[in-house]
Amino acid sequence: MLQEKQLIEEQGYIILKNFFDKEYIINLREKAENIFQIQFDRFGYSEDFQSNMIRLFNEHESVFINCGKIIQAGLLELYKLPVEEKLINKIKELGIEFPNLCTRPVLFFNHPQLAKEEVYYKTPPHQDWSSMESSMNSLVVWVPLVDVNKDNGSIIIWPGTHKLGPLPFNTTGGFAQVIVEGEGLQPELEIGDIAIFSTLLVHASGDILNNTIRWSCHYRYTDMLEQNYIERDFPNPYIYKPLIKQ
């Protein structure tokens, strides 16, 4: 049986079952939900959570967006997970000698009625590396905050495509969309499971068929000691800056 590092090298990904305690992950999602709940209470929304999300999106889109921004910018639980010793040790075991987060953590809450365009809940085949320009051995940690499968659009992966290197792409909704042959694999993951894959692996998200919100968070680790990354001057194409009102 191939070791985990070999699997990353050969197929470009691994899935680790029960890596995190389920309650730990559920708590992270609930803390994110609580941010929205504050605004639900403000506007007197009293339906189920998903109905309130859709209503907020339709009636107060800027408030909905700001809730997402606040979560991305500093939800403590979102930022605690990627520096858990257990996860950092695993990243090192997989070959990243000097791990460093090269983008801010991302938390997604995807649903067709929470998006203006399909790309924002059903991402096309793409490589994360093209938007990051990180080390060639950089990794993504994909953490579902709900059980995911074909019904709610679990991640789709094309094994071995990381070996193709950076592919030509067209930017679609902020994603470096690529052309890939064949059908990808769509694994089922439960709360507590994680997927770790090369930033060069072609992947996508499936369609949401069961009318539920797909919650997930994503973390990207680069290797500060990878020689190619050093010689490219540590590129960092992300820009985080305030929008100052006049």
Coordinates of C-alpha atoms in Angstrom, one line a residue:
M1 CA 0.0 0.0 0.0
L2 CA 1.4 3.4 -1.0
Q3 CA 2.2 5.8 1.7
E4 CA 0.3 9.1 1.9
K5 CA 3.2 11.1 0.5
Q6 CA 3.6 8.7 -2.4
L7 CA -0.2 9.0 -3.1
I8 CA 0.1 12.8 -3.3
E9 CA 3.0 12.4 -5.7
E10 CA 1.3 9.7 -7.8
Q11 CA -2.4 10.7 -7.9
G12 CA -2.2 14.2 -6.6
Y13 CA -4.5 13.8 -3.6
I14 CA -5.4 11.9 -0.5
I15 CA -8.6 11.7 1.6
L16 CA -8.2 11.3 5.4
K17 CA -11.2 9.9 7.2
N18 CA -12.1 11.2 10.7
F19 CA -9.1 13.5 10.7
F20 CA -10.9 16.1 12.9
D21 CA -13.4 15.5 15.6
K22 CA -16.9 16.0 14.2
E23 CA -17.9 18.4 17.0
Y24 CA -14.9 20.6 16.3
I25 CA -16.0 21.0 12.6
I26 CA -19.7 21.5 13.5
N27 CA -18.7 24.2 15.9
L28 CA -16.8 26.0 13.2
R29 CA -19.8 26.0 10.9
E30 CA -22.2 27.1 13.6
K31 CA -19.9 30.0 14.5
A32 CA -20.1 31.1 10.8
E33 CA -23.9 30.7 10.9
N34 CA -24.1 32.9 14.0
I35 CA -22.7 35.8 12.0
F36 CA -25.7 35.6 9.6
Q37 CA -28.1 35.0 12.5
I38 CA -27.3 38.4 14.0
Q39 CA -28.6 40.0 10.8
F40 CA -31.6 37.6 10.6
D41 CA -32.5 38.8 14.1
R42 CA -32.1 42.4 13.1
F43 CA -34.5 42.1 10.2
G44 CA -36.9 39.9 12.1
Y45 CA -36.4 36.8 10.0
S46 CA -37.9 33.7 11.7
E47 CA -37.9 30.9 9.1
D48 CA -35.4 28.1 8.9
F49 CA -31.8 29.0 8.5
Q50 CA -31.6 28.3 4.7
S51 CA -34.7 30.2 4.0
N52 CA -33.4 33.1 6.0
M53 CA -30.1 33.0 4.0
I54 CA -31.9 33.1 0.7
R55 CA -34.1 36.0 1.9
L56 CA -31.1 38.0 3.2
F57 CA -29.4 37.5 -0.2
N58 CA -32.4 38.7 -2.1
E59 CA -33.5 41.5 0.1
H60 CA -30.2 42.8 1.5
E61 CA -27.4 41.6 -0.7
S62 CA -24.8 44.0 0.6
V63 CA -25.5 42.8 4.2
F64 CA -25.2 39.2 3.0
I65 CA -21.9 39.9 1.3
N66 CA -20.6 41.8 4.4
C67 CA -21.4 38.8 6.6
G68 CA -19.3 36.6 4.3
K69 CA -16.4 39.2 4.3
I70 CA -16.4 39.3 8.1
I71 CA -16.2 35.5 8.3
Q72 CA -13.4 35.4 5.8
A73 CA -11.5 38.2 7.5
G74 CA -11.4 37.0 11.0
L75 CA -13.7 34.2 12.2
L76 CA -11.5 32.8 15.0
E77 CA -12.5 29.2 14.5
L78 CA -11.7 29.5 10.7
Y79 CA -8.2 30.7 11.5
K80 CA -7.6 28.3 14.3
L81 CA -8.0 25.1 12.2
P82 CA -5.1 25.6 9.8
V83 CA -2.5 26.0 12.5
E84 CA -3.6 22.9 14.5
E85 CA -0.5 21.0 15.3
K86 CA -2.0 17.8 14.0
L87 CA -2.6 19.3 10.6
I88 CA 0.7 21.1 10.4
N89 CA 2.5 17.8 11.2
K90 CA 0.6 16.1 8.4
I91 CA 1.5 18.8 5.9
K92 CA 5.1 18.4 6.8
E93 CA 4.8 14.6 6.4
L94 CA 3.5 15.2 2.9
G95 CA 6.7 17.0 1.9
I96 CA 6.3 20.7 2.8
E97 CA 9.4 21.4 4.8
F98 CA 8.6 25.0 5.8
P99 CA 4.8 25.4 5.6
N100 CA 3.3 28.8 5.3
L101 CA -0.3 29.9 4.5
C102 CA -0.1 31.7 1.2
T103 CA -3.7 33.0 1.1
R104 CA -6.3 33.8 3.7
P105 CA -8.5 30.9 4.7
V106 CA -11.7 30.6 2.7
L107 CA -15.1 29.5 3.8
F108 CA -17.8 28.8 1.2
F109 CA -21.6 28.5 1.7
N110 CA -22.8 27.4 -1.8
H111 CA -26.3 27.2 -3.1
P112 CA -27.9 28.0 -6.4
Q113 CA -30.1 30.7 -4.8
L114 CA -27.1 32.3 -3.1
A115 CA -25.3 33.1 -6.3
K116 CA -25.8 35.4 -9.2
E117 CA -24.0 33.1 -11.6
E118 CA -23.5 29.3 -11.7
V119 CA -19.7 29.6 -11.3
Y120 CA -20.2 30.8 -7.7
Y121 CA -21.7 27.5 -6.6
K122 CA -20.6 25.1 -9.2
T123 CA -17.0 25.9 -9.9
P124 CA -15.5 24.7 -13.3
P125 CA -12.4 22.5 -13.6
H126 CA -9.5 24.6 -12.5
Q127 CA -6.1 24.6 -10.8
D128 CA -5.6 26.7 -7.7
W129 CA -1.9 27.1 -8.4
S130 CA -2.5 29.5 -11.3
S131 CA -4.0 32.1 -8.9
M132 CA -1.4 31.6 -6.2
E133 CA 1.9 31.0 -8.0
S134 CA 3.0 29.2 -4.8
S135 CA 5.7 26.5 -4.4
M136 CA 5.5 23.6 -6.9
N137 CA 4.7 21.2 -4.0
S138 CA 2.1 23.5 -2.4
L139 CA -1.0 21.8 -1.1
V140 CA -4.7 22.6 -0.5
V141 CA -6.6 21.3 2.5
W142 CA -10.3 21.0 1.7
V143 CA -12.5 20.6 4.7
P144 CA -16.3 19.9 4.3
L145 CA -18.4 21.4 7.1
V146 CA -21.3 19.1 6.2
D147 CA -21.4 15.6 4.7
V148 CA -20.8 15.9 1.0
N149 CA -21.6 13.7 -1.9
K150 CA -23.0 13.8 -5.5
D151 CA -26.3 15.2 -4.2
N152 CA -24.8 18.4 -2.8
G153 CA -21.9 18.8 -5.2
S154 CA -18.9 17.3 -3.5
I155 CA -15.5 18.1 -4.9
I156 CA -14.6 16.5 -8.2
I157 CA -11.0 15.6 -8.8
W158 CA -9.0 14.4 -11.9
P159 CA -6.3 12.1 -10.5
G160 CA -2.8 12.6 -11.9
T161 CA -3.5 15.9 -13.6
H162 CA -1.1 17.6 -11.2
K163 CA 1.7 16.0 -13.3
L164 CA 0.7 18.1 -16.3
G165 CA 2.1 21.2 -14.5
P166 CA 0.4 24.6 -14.8
L167 CA -2.1 24.5 -17.7
P168 CA -3.4 27.2 -20.0
F169 CA -6.5 28.8 -18.5
N170 CA -9.2 31.3 -18.9
T171 CA -10.3 33.3 -15.9
T172 CA -14.0 32.5 -15.0
G173 CA -15.4 34.2 -11.9
G174 CA -11.9 34.3 -10.4
F175 CA -11.2 30.6 -11.2
A176 CA -8.4 29.6 -13.6
Q177 CA -10.6 27.4 -15.7
V178 CA -8.8 24.7 -17.7
I179 CA -9.8 22.0 -20.2
V180 CA -9.5 18.5 -18.9
E181 CA -10.4 15.2 -20.5
G182 CA -12.6 12.5 -19.0
E183 CA -14.8 12.4 -16.0
G184 CA -13.4 13.2 -12.6
L185 CA -13.9 11.3 -9.4
Q186 CA -16.4 12.7 -6.9
P187 CA -15.7 11.2 -3.4
E188 CA -18.1 11.2 -0.5
L189 CA -16.8 12.9 2.6
E190 CA -18.3 13.1 6.1
I191 CA -17.9 15.8 8.7
G192 CA -14.4 15.3 10.2
D193 CA -12.9 14.0 6.9
I194 CA -10.5 16.2 4.9
A195 CA -9.1 16.1 1.4
I196 CA -5.5 17.2 0.7
F197 CA -4.4 17.7 -2.8
S198 CA -1.7 19.4 -5.0
T199 CA -2.5 22.9 -6.0
L200 CA -1.8 21.7 -9.5
L201 CA -4.5 19.0 -9.4
V202 CA -7.5 19.8 -11.6
H203 CA -10.6 19.9 -9.6
A204 CA -14.1 21.3 -9.6
S205 CA -17.3 21.3 -7.5
G206 CA -20.4 19.4 -8.5
D207 CA -24.0 20.6 -9.0
I208 CA -26.2 21.0 -5.9
L209 CA -29.2 18.7 -6.6
N210 CA -30.7 18.4 -3.1
N211 CA -31.5 22.0 -2.3
T212 CA -29.1 22.3 0.6
I213 CA -26.2 24.7 1.4
R214 CA -22.8 23.1 0.8
W215 CA -20.5 24.5 3.6
S216 CA -16.7 24.0 3.2
C217 CA -13.5 25.7 4.0
H218 CA -10.2 25.7 2.2
Y219 CA -6.6 26.3 3.2
R220 CA -3.5 26.7 1.0
Y221 CA 0.0 25.9 2.1
T222 CA 3.2 26.8 0.3
D223 CA 6.7 25.6 1.0
M224 CA 9.1 28.5 1.8
L225 CA 12.1 26.3 1.2
E226 CA 11.2 25.0 -2.3
Q227 CA 13.9 26.2 -4.6
N228 CA 11.7 27.2 -7.5
Y229 CA 9.6 29.3 -5.2
I230 CA 12.6 31.0 -3.8
E231 CA 14.0 31.8 -7.3
R232 CA 10.6 33.3 -8.3
D233 CA 11.0 35.8 -5.5
F234 CA 8.1 34.5 -3.4
P235 CA 5.3 35.8 -5.7
N236 CA 2.0 36.8 -3.9
P237 CA -0.6 37.9 -6.4
Y238 CA -3.4 38.4 -3.8
I239 CA -4.2 42.0 -2.8
Y240 CA -6.0 42.8 0.4
K241 CA -6.7 46.4 0.9
P242 CA -9.4 48.6 2.5
L243 CA -12.1 50.3 0.5
I244 CA -12.2 53.8 2.1
K245 CA -15.4 55.7 1.7
Q246 CA -15.0 59.4 0.9

